[in-house]
Coordinates of C-alpha atoms in Angstrom, one line a residue:
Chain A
X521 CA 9.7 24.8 13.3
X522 CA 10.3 21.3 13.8
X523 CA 11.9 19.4 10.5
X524 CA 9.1 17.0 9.7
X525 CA 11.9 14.4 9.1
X526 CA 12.5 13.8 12.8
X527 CA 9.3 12.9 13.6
X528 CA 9.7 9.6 10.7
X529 CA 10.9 6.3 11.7
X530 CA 14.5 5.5 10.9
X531 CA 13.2 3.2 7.5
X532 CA 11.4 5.8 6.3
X533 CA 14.3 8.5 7.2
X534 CA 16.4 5.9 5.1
X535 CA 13.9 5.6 2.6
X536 CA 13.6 9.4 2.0
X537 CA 17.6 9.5 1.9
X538 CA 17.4 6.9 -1.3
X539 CA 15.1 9.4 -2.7
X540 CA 17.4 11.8 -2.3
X541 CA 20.2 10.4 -3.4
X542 CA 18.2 8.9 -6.9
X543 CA 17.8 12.5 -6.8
X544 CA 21.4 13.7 -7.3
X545 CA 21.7 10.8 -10.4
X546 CA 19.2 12.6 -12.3
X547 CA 16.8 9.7 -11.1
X548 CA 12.8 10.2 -10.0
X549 CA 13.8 10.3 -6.7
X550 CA 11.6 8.1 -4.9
X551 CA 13.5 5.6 -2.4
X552 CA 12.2 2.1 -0.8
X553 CA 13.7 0.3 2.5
X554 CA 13.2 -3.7 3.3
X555 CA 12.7 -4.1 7.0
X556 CA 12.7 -7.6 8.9
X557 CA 12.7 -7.5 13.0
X558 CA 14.0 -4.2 13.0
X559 CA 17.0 -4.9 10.4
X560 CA 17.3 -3.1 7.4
X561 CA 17.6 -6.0 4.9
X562 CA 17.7 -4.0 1.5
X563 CA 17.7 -0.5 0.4
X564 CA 17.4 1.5 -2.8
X565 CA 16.3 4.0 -5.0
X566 CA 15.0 4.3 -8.2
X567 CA 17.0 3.6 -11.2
X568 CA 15.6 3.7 -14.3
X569 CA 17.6 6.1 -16.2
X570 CA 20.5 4.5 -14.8
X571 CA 19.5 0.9 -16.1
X572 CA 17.9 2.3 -19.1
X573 CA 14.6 0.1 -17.7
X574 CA 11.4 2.0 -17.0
X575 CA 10.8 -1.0 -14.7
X576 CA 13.7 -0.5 -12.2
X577 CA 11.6 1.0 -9.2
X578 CA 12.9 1.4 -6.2
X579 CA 9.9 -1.0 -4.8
X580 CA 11.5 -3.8 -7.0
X581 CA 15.2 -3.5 -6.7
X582 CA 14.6 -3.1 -2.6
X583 CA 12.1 -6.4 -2.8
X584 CA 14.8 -8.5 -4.8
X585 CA 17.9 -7.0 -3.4
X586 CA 16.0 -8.5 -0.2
X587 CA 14.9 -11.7 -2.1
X588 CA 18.5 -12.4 -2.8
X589 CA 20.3 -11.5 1.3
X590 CA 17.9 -13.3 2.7
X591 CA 17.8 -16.4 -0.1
X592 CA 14.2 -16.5 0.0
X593 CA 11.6 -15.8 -3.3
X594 CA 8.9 -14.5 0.0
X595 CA 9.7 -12.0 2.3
X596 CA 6.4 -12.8 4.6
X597 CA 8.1 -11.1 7.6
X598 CA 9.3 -7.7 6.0
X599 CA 8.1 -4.5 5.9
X600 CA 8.4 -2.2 3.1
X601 CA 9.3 1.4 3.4
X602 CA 8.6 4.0 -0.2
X603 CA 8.6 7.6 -0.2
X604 CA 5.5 7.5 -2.7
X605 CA 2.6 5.6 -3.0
X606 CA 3.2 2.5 -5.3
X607 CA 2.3 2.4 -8.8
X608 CA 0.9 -1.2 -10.2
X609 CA 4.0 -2.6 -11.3
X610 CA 5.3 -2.1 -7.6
X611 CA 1.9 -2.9 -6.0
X612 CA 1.8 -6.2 -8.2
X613 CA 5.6 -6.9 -7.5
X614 CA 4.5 -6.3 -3.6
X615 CA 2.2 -8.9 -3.5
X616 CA 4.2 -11.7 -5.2
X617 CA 7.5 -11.3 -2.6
X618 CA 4.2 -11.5 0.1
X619 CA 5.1 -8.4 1.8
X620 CA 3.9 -8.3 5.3
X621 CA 3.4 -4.2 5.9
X622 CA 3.9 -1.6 3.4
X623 CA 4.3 2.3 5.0
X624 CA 4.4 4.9 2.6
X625 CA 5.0 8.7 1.8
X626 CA 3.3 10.7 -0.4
X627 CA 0.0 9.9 -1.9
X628 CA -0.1 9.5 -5.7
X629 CA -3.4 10.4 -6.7
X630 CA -2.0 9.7 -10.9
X631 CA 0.2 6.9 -10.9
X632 CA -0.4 5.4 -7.3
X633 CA -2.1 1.8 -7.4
X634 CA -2.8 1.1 -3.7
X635 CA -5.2 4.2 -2.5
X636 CA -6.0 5.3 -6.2
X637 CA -6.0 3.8 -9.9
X638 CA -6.9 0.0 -9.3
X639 CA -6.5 -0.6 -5.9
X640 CA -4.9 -3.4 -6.7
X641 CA -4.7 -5.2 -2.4
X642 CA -8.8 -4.6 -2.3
X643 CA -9.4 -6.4 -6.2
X644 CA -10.7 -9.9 -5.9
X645 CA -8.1 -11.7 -8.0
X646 CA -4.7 -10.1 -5.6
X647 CA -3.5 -12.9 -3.8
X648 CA -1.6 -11.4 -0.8
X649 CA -2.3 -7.6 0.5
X650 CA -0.1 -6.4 3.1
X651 CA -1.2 -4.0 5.8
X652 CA -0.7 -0.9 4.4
X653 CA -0.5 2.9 6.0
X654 CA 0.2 5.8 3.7
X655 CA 1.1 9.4 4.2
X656 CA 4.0 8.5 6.6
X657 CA 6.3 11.5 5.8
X658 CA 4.3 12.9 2.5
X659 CA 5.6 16.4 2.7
X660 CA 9.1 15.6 2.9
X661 CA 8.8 12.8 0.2
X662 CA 6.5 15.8 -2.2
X663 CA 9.1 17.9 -1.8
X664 CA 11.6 15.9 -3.2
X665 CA 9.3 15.5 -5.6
X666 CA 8.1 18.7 -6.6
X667 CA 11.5 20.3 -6.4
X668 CA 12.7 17.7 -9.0
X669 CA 10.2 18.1 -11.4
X670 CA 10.6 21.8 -11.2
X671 CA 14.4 22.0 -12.5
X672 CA 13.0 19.8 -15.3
X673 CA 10.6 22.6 -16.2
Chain B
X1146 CA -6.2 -34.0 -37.3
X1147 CA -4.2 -31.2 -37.9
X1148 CA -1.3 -29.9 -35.4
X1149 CA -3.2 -26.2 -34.3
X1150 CA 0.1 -24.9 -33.6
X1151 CA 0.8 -24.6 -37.3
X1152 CA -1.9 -22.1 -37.5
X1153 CA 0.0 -20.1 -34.6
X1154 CA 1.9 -17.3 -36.1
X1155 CA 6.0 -17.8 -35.9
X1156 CA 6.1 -15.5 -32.9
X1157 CA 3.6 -17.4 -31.0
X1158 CA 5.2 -20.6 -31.8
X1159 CA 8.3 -19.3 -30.5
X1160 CA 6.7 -18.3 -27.3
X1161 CA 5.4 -21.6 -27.2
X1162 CA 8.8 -23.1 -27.5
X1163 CA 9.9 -20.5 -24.4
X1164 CA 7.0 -22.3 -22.5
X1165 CA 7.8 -25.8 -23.2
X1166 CA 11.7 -25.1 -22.3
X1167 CA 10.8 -23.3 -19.0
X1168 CA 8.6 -26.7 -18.2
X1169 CA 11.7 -28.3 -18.9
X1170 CA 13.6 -26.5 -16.2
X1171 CA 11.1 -26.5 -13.5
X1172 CA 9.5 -23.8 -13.7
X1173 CA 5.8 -22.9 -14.9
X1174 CA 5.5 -23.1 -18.4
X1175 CA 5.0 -19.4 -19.7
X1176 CA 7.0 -17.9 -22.9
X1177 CA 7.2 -14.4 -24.5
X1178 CA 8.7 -13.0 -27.4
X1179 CA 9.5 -9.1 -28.1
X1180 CA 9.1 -8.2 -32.6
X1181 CA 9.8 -5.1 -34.3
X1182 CA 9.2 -5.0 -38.1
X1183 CA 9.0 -8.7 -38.3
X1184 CA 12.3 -9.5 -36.5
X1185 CA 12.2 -11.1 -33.2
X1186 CA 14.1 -8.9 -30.6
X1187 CA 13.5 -10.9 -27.8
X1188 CA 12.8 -13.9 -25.9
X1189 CA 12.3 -15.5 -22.7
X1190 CA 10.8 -18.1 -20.6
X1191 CA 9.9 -18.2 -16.7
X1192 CA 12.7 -18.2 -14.6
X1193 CA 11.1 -17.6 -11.1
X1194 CA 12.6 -20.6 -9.4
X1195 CA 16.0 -20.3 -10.9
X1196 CA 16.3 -17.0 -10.3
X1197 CA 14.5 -16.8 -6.9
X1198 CA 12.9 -13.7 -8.0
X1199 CA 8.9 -14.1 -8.3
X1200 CA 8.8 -10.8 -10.4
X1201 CA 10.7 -13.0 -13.3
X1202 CA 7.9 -13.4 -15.4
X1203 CA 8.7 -14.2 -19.3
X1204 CA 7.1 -11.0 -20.5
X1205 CA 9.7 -8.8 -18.0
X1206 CA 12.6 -10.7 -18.5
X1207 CA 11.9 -10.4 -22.7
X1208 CA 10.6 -6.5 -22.4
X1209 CA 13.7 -5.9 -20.2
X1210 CA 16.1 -7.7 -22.8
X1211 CA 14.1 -6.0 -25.9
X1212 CA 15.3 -2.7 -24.0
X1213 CA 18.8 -3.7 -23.5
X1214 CA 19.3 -5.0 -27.5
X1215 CA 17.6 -2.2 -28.7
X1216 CA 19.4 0.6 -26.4
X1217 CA 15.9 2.0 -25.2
X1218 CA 13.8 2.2 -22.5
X1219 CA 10.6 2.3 -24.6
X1220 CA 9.7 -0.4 -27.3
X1221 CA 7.3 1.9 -29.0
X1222 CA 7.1 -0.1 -32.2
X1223 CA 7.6 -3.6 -31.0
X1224 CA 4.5 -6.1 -30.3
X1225 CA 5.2 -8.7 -27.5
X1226 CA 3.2 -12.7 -27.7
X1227 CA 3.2 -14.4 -24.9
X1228 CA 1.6 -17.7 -24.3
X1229 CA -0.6 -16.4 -21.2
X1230 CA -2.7 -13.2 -20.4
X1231 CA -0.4 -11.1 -18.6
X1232 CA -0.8 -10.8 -14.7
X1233 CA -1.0 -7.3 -12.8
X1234 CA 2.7 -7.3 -12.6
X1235 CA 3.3 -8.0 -16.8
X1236 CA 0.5 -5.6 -17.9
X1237 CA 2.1 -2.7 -15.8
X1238 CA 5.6 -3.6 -17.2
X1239 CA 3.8 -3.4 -20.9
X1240 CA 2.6 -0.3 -20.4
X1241 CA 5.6 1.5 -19.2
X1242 CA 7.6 -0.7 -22.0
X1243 CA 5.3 1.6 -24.3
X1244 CA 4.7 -1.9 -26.5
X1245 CA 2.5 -1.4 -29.4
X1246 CA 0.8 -4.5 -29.3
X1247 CA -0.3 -7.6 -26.9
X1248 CA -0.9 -11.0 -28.5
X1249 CA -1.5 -13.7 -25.7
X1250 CA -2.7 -17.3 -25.9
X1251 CA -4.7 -18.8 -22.8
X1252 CA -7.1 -16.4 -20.8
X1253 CA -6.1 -16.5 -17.0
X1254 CA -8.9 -15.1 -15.1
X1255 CA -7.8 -16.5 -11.9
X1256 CA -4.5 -14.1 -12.4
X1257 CA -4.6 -12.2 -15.8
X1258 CA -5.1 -8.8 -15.3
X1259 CA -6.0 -7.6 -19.2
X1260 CA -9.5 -9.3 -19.8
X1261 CA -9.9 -10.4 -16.3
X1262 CA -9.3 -8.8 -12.2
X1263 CA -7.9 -5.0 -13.1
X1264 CA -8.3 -4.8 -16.7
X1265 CA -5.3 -2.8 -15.7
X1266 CA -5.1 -1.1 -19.8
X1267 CA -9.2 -0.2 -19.0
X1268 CA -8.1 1.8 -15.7
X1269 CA -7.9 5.7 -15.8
X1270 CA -5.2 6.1 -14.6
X1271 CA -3.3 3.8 -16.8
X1272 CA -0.9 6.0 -19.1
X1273 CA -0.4 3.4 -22.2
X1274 CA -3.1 0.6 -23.5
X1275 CA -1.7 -1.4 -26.5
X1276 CA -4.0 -3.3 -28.8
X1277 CA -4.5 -6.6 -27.3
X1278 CA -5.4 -9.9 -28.6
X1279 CA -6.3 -12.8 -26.7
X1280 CA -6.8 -16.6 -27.2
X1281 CA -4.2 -16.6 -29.8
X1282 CA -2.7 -20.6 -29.6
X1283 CA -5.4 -20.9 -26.3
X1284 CA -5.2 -24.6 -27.0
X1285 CA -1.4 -24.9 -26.7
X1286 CA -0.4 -22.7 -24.2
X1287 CA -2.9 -24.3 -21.6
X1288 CA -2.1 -27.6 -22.4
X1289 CA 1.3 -26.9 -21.5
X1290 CA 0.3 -25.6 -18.0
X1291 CA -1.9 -28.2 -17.6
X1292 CA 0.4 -30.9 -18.2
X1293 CA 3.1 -28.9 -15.9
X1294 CA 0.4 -28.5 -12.6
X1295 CA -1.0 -32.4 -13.0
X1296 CA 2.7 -33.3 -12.8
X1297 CA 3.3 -31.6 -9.5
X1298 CA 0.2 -33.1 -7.7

């Protein structure tokens, strides 16, 4: 059988190798890539344990790792790459850099805030909503996933 | 007729003083301060422009601090004021913050996302709600904003 990874564009390959990597630092591993014509501008993964800050997604260090190369508060031409489905901090954070396409992995039926929770892009008072496709590589990105949380168990 | 910010509690006034300072740099006038057991942990003012990040909102930067001076990710017993209902972004950060409770001065329902857009602590899927006051130093706080906006047009 085919590894489901190959068939991913190289972001999200990228992506999904933050994830792992948060992974191996005893991190949530979910991973996020910046993307501006076809240049990876940022990546990371999630680091809240590391940081001690339940706020350091990898959605917000990516978007102002990418803030700070590219010396710009917006980011109207990037494209954001996650593993998961963005919760509303992320979401939120996603709007105010004025992201310009957001692919993600897995679906996040509990914490997610794009296709579930508030939908934050479809509420009146969101500002900016990117284009956004979801499921891009969701096995792969579950996986992670589920395999963490079951060494936790 | 009497000043109404002597009714504000000390927090409050403090976060007022945040706001007035961040007007004072440039940036939109919006203050927060982080308490536990009376002591102020915490605080912070706007610092979008300075630091080119539009995710530096008072109530992260102070939430983020309070977790840094108390050596924990979750500020279970520590109330956060802030001179303006908290947007999508800030009421996320709250919740994963774990604060106990939310006093804010002037309602925002173009942006706010407590009593206005999300009602993000109302959602389902939203995993901690602290009490939350609003309209707290109303008068105050949006005076300050006021005055910053009519300056810039």
């Amino acid at each position: 059988m085919q590894d489901p990874v190959f068939s991913l564009s190289l972001p999200m390959r990228l992506a999904l190798d933050e994830a792992a990597a948060a992974a191996a630092r005893g991190e949530v591993p979910v991973g996020a890539v910046v993307v501006r014509n076809g240049v990876v501008i940022a990546r990371a993964g999630n680091r809240t344990e590391e940081l001690m800050d339940p706020t350091a997604h990898a959605e917000c260090l990516a978007l102002r790792e990418a803030a700070r190369v590219l010396g710009s508060p917006r980011l109207p031409g990037c494209d954001l790459y996650v593993t998961l489905e963005p919760c509303a901090l992320c979401a939120a954070a996603i709007s105010l850099f004025r992201i310009r396409r957001l692919y993600f992995g897995a679906y996040d039926p509990k914490g997610g805030a794009v296709d579930h929770g508030p939908r934050w892009f479809q509420q009146p008072t969101c500002l900016h909503a990117p284009e956004s496709y979801g499921g891009l590589g969701e096995r792969p990105a579950a996986t992670l996933l589920r395999r963490f949380f079951s060494t936790l168990r």
